XYZ file of C-alpha atoms in Angstrom:
404
model
C 52.953 39.559 14.376
C 53.567 40.947 17.857
C 54.103 44.717 18.065
C 56.943 45.949 20.233
C 59.118 44.028 22.639
C 58.283 43.260 26.252
C 60.995 44.149 28.771
C 63.766 41.555 28.507
C 67.446 41.224 29.298
C 68.014 38.601 26.599
C 69.470 40.106 23.463
C 71.745 39.476 20.488
C 72.790 41.378 17.414
C 71.484 38.662 15.103
C 69.173 35.702 15.633
C 69.627 32.895 13.110
C 66.642 30.569 12.963
C 67.699 27.048 11.993
C 70.767 25.004 12.982
C 71.322 23.188 9.713
C 74.279 23.731 7.405
C 72.983 27.046 6.003
C 72.000 28.633 9.310
C 75.127 27.249 10.929
C 77.465 28.692 8.297
C 75.807 32.114 8.545
C 76.017 32.151 12.342
C 79.616 30.913 12.302
C 80.820 33.683 10.014
C 78.924 36.357 11.952
C 80.334 35.135 15.277
C 83.813 35.020 13.765
C 83.400 38.683 12.828
C 82.620 39.510 16.452
C 78.821 39.683 16.330
C 76.708 38.501 19.260
C 74.809 35.690 17.561
C 72.168 33.288 18.790
C 70.983 30.249 16.824
C 67.424 29.128 17.500
C 66.585 25.507 16.703
C 63.261 23.864 17.515
C 64.377 20.285 16.905
C 68.064 19.312 16.933
C 71.220 20.423 15.150
C 71.272 19.127 11.574
C 67.852 17.527 11.975
C 66.480 18.672 8.615
C 67.888 18.023 5.159
C 71.442 18.544 6.457
C 71.323 15.209 8.259
C 70.385 13.008 5.310
C 71.886 14.873 2.332
C 74.613 13.403 0.152
C 76.989 16.325 0.698
C 78.203 16.355 -2.903
C 80.033 19.517 -3.963
C 79.685 18.858 -7.684
C 78.700 20.953 -10.690
C 77.891 18.197 -13.204
C 74.219 17.362 -13.571
C 71.008 19.366 -13.622
C 70.880 20.458 -9.993
C 72.022 23.940 -11.037
C 70.169 26.050 -13.550
C 72.335 27.681 -16.235
C 73.308 31.261 -15.433
C 73.542 32.818 -11.953
C 72.591 29.568 -10.203
C 75.482 27.700 -11.826
C 77.818 30.630 -11.150
C 76.888 30.502 -7.482
C 77.656 26.770 -7.506
C 81.088 27.429 -9.008
C 81.945 30.045 -6.396
C 80.608 27.801 -3.653
C 82.754 24.876 -4.775
C 85.851 27.086 -5.055
C 85.652 28.379 -1.488
C 84.732 25.046 0.137
C 88.211 23.752 1.060
C 89.227 27.020 2.721
C 85.923 27.305 4.545
C 86.259 23.788 5.945
C 89.817 24.484 7.118
C 88.567 27.642 8.840
C 85.690 25.737 10.429
C 87.942 22.982 11.768
C 90.184 25.603 13.339
C 87.228 27.386 14.966
C 85.326 24.283 16.108
C 87.869 21.503 16.597
C 85.523 19.157 14.661
C 86.221 17.526 11.291
C 83.147 17.579 8.988
C 84.858 14.917 6.839
C 85.304 16.958 3.684
C 87.432 15.158 1.100
C 88.026 15.105 -2.639
C 88.105 12.219 -5.108
C 87.872 11.714 -8.853
C 84.214 11.563 -9.842
C 82.386 9.752 -12.601
C 79.126 11.176 -13.935
C 78.355 7.692 -15.208
C 76.052 6.594 -18.016
C 74.707 3.061 -18.257
C 71.591 3.836 -20.343
C 70.915 6.060 -23.365
C 69.253 8.828 -21.361
C 72.167 9.136 -18.947
C 74.662 9.250 -21.791
C 72.685 12.036 -23.456
C 72.448 14.036 -20.214
C 76.119 13.741 -19.339
C 77.422 14.347 -22.862
C 75.329 17.528 -22.897
C 76.800 18.492 -19.534
C 80.297 17.816 -20.850
C 79.797 20.044 -23.881
C 78.159 22.739 -21.745
C 80.908 22.969 -19.122
C 84.122 21.696 -20.736
C 85.479 25.215 -21.248
C 84.782 26.220 -17.623
C 85.638 23.047 -15.690
C 88.417 20.479 -15.946
C 86.440 17.658 -17.529
C 87.216 14.602 -19.603
C 84.898 12.125 -21.292
C 86.094 8.549 -20.782
C 84.726 5.229 -22.024
C 83.489 2.293 -19.989
C 86.856 0.531 -19.913
C 88.531 3.648 -18.512
C 85.783 3.891 -15.884
C 86.567 0.339 -14.738
C 90.281 1.064 -14.681
C 89.511 3.759 -12.100
C 87.000 1.614 -10.165
C 86.959 -2.082 -11.222
C 83.617 -2.857 -9.540
C 81.659 -0.656 -11.954
C 79.266 -2.618 -14.174
C 80.276 -3.876 -17.613
C 77.236 -1.968 -18.905
C 78.946 1.370 -18.335
C 78.948 3.354 -21.582
C 81.193 6.169 -20.404
C 81.375 9.060 -17.990
C 82.412 12.621 -17.390
C 85.570 12.420 -15.278
C 85.803 15.336 -12.883
C 87.305 15.852 -9.422
C 85.196 17.378 -6.650
C 84.476 17.229 -2.943
C 82.037 15.583 -0.564
C 81.256 16.372 3.069
C 79.104 14.962 5.850
C 76.239 17.429 6.270
C 75.397 16.368 9.817
C 78.959 16.786 11.043
C 79.178 20.098 9.178
C 76.108 21.291 11.099
C 77.598 20.152 14.418
C 80.887 21.877 13.608
C 79.235 25.199 12.786
C 77.205 25.134 16.001
C 80.323 24.308 18.030
C 82.269 27.086 16.295
C 79.555 29.630 17.129
C 79.755 28.677 20.802
C 83.556 28.715 20.805
C 83.472 32.201 19.292
C 81.123 33.586 21.936
C 77.730 32.948 20.346
C 75.121 30.572 21.629
C 72.722 27.856 20.576
C 69.201 27.879 22.012
C 67.090 24.757 21.519
C 63.911 26.795 21.209
C 61.200 26.849 18.561
C 60.494 30.229 16.996
C 56.837 31.202 17.321
C 56.905 34.754 16.001
C 58.774 37.978 15.302
C 58.609 41.249 17.246
C 58.424 44.512 15.322
C 58.202 48.258 15.681
C 56.752 49.804 12.553
C 58.263 48.030 9.572
C 61.423 46.906 11.424
C 62.052 43.676 13.289
C 63.217 44.206 16.880
C 63.290 40.674 18.185
C 62.105 37.087 18.087
C 59.639 35.237 20.231
C 60.312 31.587 21.024
C 58.455 29.016 23.070
C 60.200 30.169 26.268
C 60.409 33.928 25.882
C 61.850 36.710 23.732
C 65.220 37.797 22.403
C 65.823 41.387 21.305
C 67.876 41.688 18.108
C 68.479 43.987 15.152
C 68.537 41.240 12.497
C 66.766 37.915 12.039
C 67.903 35.317 9.502
C 65.259 32.767 8.522
C 67.263 29.644 7.647
C 64.440 27.257 8.480
C 64.819 24.955 5.488
C 61.627 23.300 4.287
C 59.710 24.705 7.277
C 60.296 28.347 6.327
C 56.727 28.940 5.146
C 55.721 29.127 8.809
C 57.252 32.620 8.711
C 55.130 33.951 5.824
C 52.419 35.251 8.152
C 55.004 36.982 10.358
C 56.709 38.879 7.545
C 53.830 39.427 5.114
C 55.817 38.109 2.178
C 55.591 34.843 0.205
C 58.303 32.214 0.608
C 57.466 29.675 -2.115
C 59.305 26.676 -0.712
C 57.995 23.128 -0.561
C 59.469 20.013 1.057
C 61.184 17.644 -1.406
C 61.289 14.128 0.024
C 64.629 12.348 -0.150
C 66.145 9.088 1.053
C 69.619 7.547 1.103
C 71.200 4.284 2.248
C 74.402 4.122 4.291
C 76.248 0.859 3.702
C 79.604 -0.823 4.347
C 81.159 -2.626 1.384
C 83.825 -5.274 2.040
C 87.154 -4.865 0.298
C 89.056 -1.742 -0.709
C 87.491 1.712 -0.611
C 85.642 2.839 -3.724
C 88.145 4.976 -5.606
C 85.742 7.487 -7.182
C 82.487 9.233 -6.493
C 79.849 7.817 -8.838
C 76.913 9.960 -9.941
C 74.150 8.833 -12.284
C 70.999 10.477 -13.596
C 68.594 7.557 -13.151
C 70.281 5.085 -10.793
C 71.310 7.248 -7.873
C 74.814 7.983 -6.584
C 77.432 5.808 -4.914
C 79.552 8.085 -2.752
C 82.559 7.092 -0.687
C 82.495 9.024 2.562
C 85.761 9.916 4.263
C 85.119 7.467 7.124
C 84.539 4.497 4.810
C 80.729 4.528 4.723
C 79.152 4.443 1.268
C 76.143 6.657 0.553
C 73.985 4.759 -1.932
C 70.861 5.739 -3.801
C 68.587 8.749 -4.037
C 64.950 9.656 -4.391
C 65.139 13.426 -4.015
C 67.569 14.353 -6.788
C 66.226 16.607 -9.515
C 66.326 13.880 -12.172
C 65.350 11.015 -9.843
C 62.302 12.990 -8.658
C 60.871 13.249 -12.173
C 60.276 17.019 -12.020
C 60.605 19.152 -15.148
C 63.974 20.716 -14.337
C 63.830 23.048 -17.339
C 60.476 24.613 -16.424
C 60.443 28.197 -15.142
C 58.669 26.960 -12.000
C 58.485 23.383 -10.734
C 55.381 24.316 -8.762
C 53.056 27.334 -8.675
C 54.751 29.947 -6.467
C 51.307 31.205 -5.391
C 50.104 27.757 -4.313
C 49.146 28.016 -0.633
C 48.001 24.424 -0.120
C 49.484 22.777 2.985
C 52.913 21.225 2.399
C 53.419 17.495 2.978
C 56.344 16.622 5.245
C 57.164 12.975 4.582
C 60.059 12.277 6.943
C 59.816 8.476 6.856
C 62.257 6.004 5.324
C 60.057 3.660 3.298
C 61.035 0.015 2.874
C 59.877 -0.078 -0.747
C 62.058 2.935 -1.527
C 65.047 1.211 0.028
C 64.479 -1.781 -2.236
C 64.159 0.522 -5.236
C 67.455 2.273 -4.444
C 69.278 -1.038 -3.939
C 67.918 -2.396 -7.220
C 69.085 0.687 -9.129
C 72.495 0.788 -7.424
C 73.177 -2.884 -8.200
C 72.918 -2.032 -11.901
C 75.803 0.387 -11.400
C 77.925 -1.732 -9.049
C 76.889 -5.402 -8.713
C 79.416 -5.842 -5.875
C 77.011 -3.937 -3.619
C 75.224 -7.275 -3.222
C 77.847 -7.956 -0.509
C 77.313 -4.647 1.328
C 75.920 -4.407 4.855
C 73.187 -1.858 5.507
C 74.149 0.602 8.247
C 71.264 3.074 8.028
C 68.324 4.082 5.846
C 67.841 7.838 6.210
C 65.047 10.100 5.008
C 63.978 13.708 5.227
C 62.893 16.711 3.205
C 64.835 19.389 1.351
C 63.644 22.977 0.844
C 62.733 23.258 -2.842
C 61.898 26.733 -4.123
C 59.446 27.295 -6.962
C 62.233 28.073 -9.460
C 64.803 25.650 -7.901
C 67.125 28.507 -6.970
C 67.883 29.533 -3.376
C 66.090 32.465 -1.791
C 68.749 34.659 -0.185
C 68.407 38.264 0.865
C 66.427 40.924 2.730
C 62.650 40.656 2.871
C 61.068 43.688 1.150
C 58.218 43.821 3.666
C 60.193 44.031 6.922
C 63.543 45.676 7.552
C 66.074 43.545 9.373
C 64.724 40.173 8.193
C 66.806 38.087 5.793
C 65.763 34.792 4.192
C 68.289 32.042 3.441
C 66.566 28.886 2.233
C 65.221 27.126 -0.858
C 68.539 25.538 -1.831
C 66.865 22.286 -2.878
C 69.388 19.494 -3.423
C 72.401 21.833 -3.107
C 72.097 23.223 0.403
C 75.245 21.536 1.695
C 77.142 22.625 -1.415
C 75.959 26.223 -1.109
C 76.079 26.630 2.673
C 79.500 28.354 2.926
C 78.855 30.784 0.062
C 75.382 31.538 1.448
C 77.041 32.213 4.791
C 79.437 34.686 3.194
C 76.653 36.415 1.265
C 74.442 36.895 4.304
C 77.342 37.902 6.550
C 78.317 40.599 4.054
C 74.734 41.903 3.984
C 74.566 42.087 7.778
C 78.086 43.262 8.607
C 78.665 45.697 5.743
C 75.215 46.371 4.298
C 76.170 45.307 0.795
C 76.207 42.376 -1.606
C 79.200 40.063 -1.692
C 81.518 41.119 -4.534
C 81.534 38.840 -7.550
C 78.306 37.027 -6.625
C 75.079 37.492 -8.663
C 73.082 38.203 -5.502
C 70.090 39.880 -7.180
C 69.106 36.621 -8.897
C 68.340 35.037 -5.523
C 66.468 37.920 -3.892
C 63.120 37.196 -2.187
C 61.736 40.139 -4.178
C 61.520 37.951 -7.290
C 58.403 36.388 -5.738
C 55.701 39.028 -5.383
C 52.824 38.594 -2.925
C 49.498 37.346 -4.163
C 46.433 39.300 -3.073
C 45.815 38.700 0.606
C 49.350 37.718 1.668
C 50.206 39.548 4.857
C 46.892 41.383 4.926
C-alpha cells in the first residue's frame, strides 16, 4: 500500500476497477448521476465472465440461496427491463435483452425432483406452472420424447458482452471515461483511500470500487481485508440451428441450458453452473473462506468439454445434431465462499467498496448491484428494500496475518 498521493492532475470522484457487467453498471449509474467516473480495465471490456456467461435472468434453480440472496435475485429481475431501456437510451447500443417462456426441464429423476422442489418453493411468489412432457413439446416440438415435465416460467436473457460494451459507452457519453490500465495498487492517507495507482500513473479519487471479478483477490494486500473469491471455470457453445427459432429458453439441472439469443444464436451447454459443477450448493461454504492457496485461472475452452456439452444437449434436443458450431467460449466466474455476492464498504479502509463474488448470477445481478453501490456512494446509505447487510464484506473476518 502506497502512502499519500504524488502530485497529479488526473482525478475523478470514483474509480471503478473492472469493465465487466458489474463494474460497468456501477459506473454507468454514477455517471448518470453526474459523478466524474473513471473505469480502469487491465484487459478488455467484458473480457472476464461477462463475455462467456449465459445471461439468464431466471430465478428457478439453485443458483440463489434461499433468503436474502433469492430476494436480491427477485429485485434484480424486476428492474432489468427498465435498466436496459435506460442503458440503450444512454449508450445507443442494444445489449439484446429479450423475454421468452422458459422451461426448467426434467428428463431424469434427479432433475424432476429438483424442479418440483423449486416449483413448490416458489409457486406463491412467482408465476409458475408445472407442465408435462407433451405440453413441453407443444411449446417447442424439438424437445426430446424423454421429457418428463417442466416448470413453465417467463424470464429474460441478455448478451453479457454487449451489456458490458453498452455500459462503457454510456459512461463515456455521460462524461466519464474508460482507461485501459491495470490497477497495481491503492493510495491512502491514514485509513482512507485517496487514489489508485495503475501501470501508467495515478488517479486521485475519493472512492474506489473493486469490481474485478475473479481477480479481486489481488486487492487483499492493498486493503488488509479478506475477499474469499475463487475462479469458477465455465464453458458454453454458440451454435446456429437450421429451421425456426427455438420458442422457449430451456434450463436443465444436469444437461446444461439451451438458450435462444435475440440475434438467433443458441447458447448450448454449461460446465460452470452450480449443479453442473458438482459443488454442494447447500453447504454454508463451498470452499474454506480462509484458504489462501493460489487460485487456478483456467481460461481455456477444452475440446473434451465441448464434446461433453454436445452429448448432454443432444439428450434434451436431438435436432441439435444439425447445428453448426459458431464459437466455443470459456472463462472464469467469481465464486464467493458462501455463493453470495460481496457488496459494500470494506471495514479496513474508508472509501473502498467491493462488488464481486456473484458466481453464476453476475449478469443477472449487475443492474441491482449498480443501484446498491450508487446509493452507497451518492447518498451514503443502503438502497431501500434491499437486504444489503447480508452481502457485506464484513461477514468474512480476517484470519491472523491478513493485512499485517
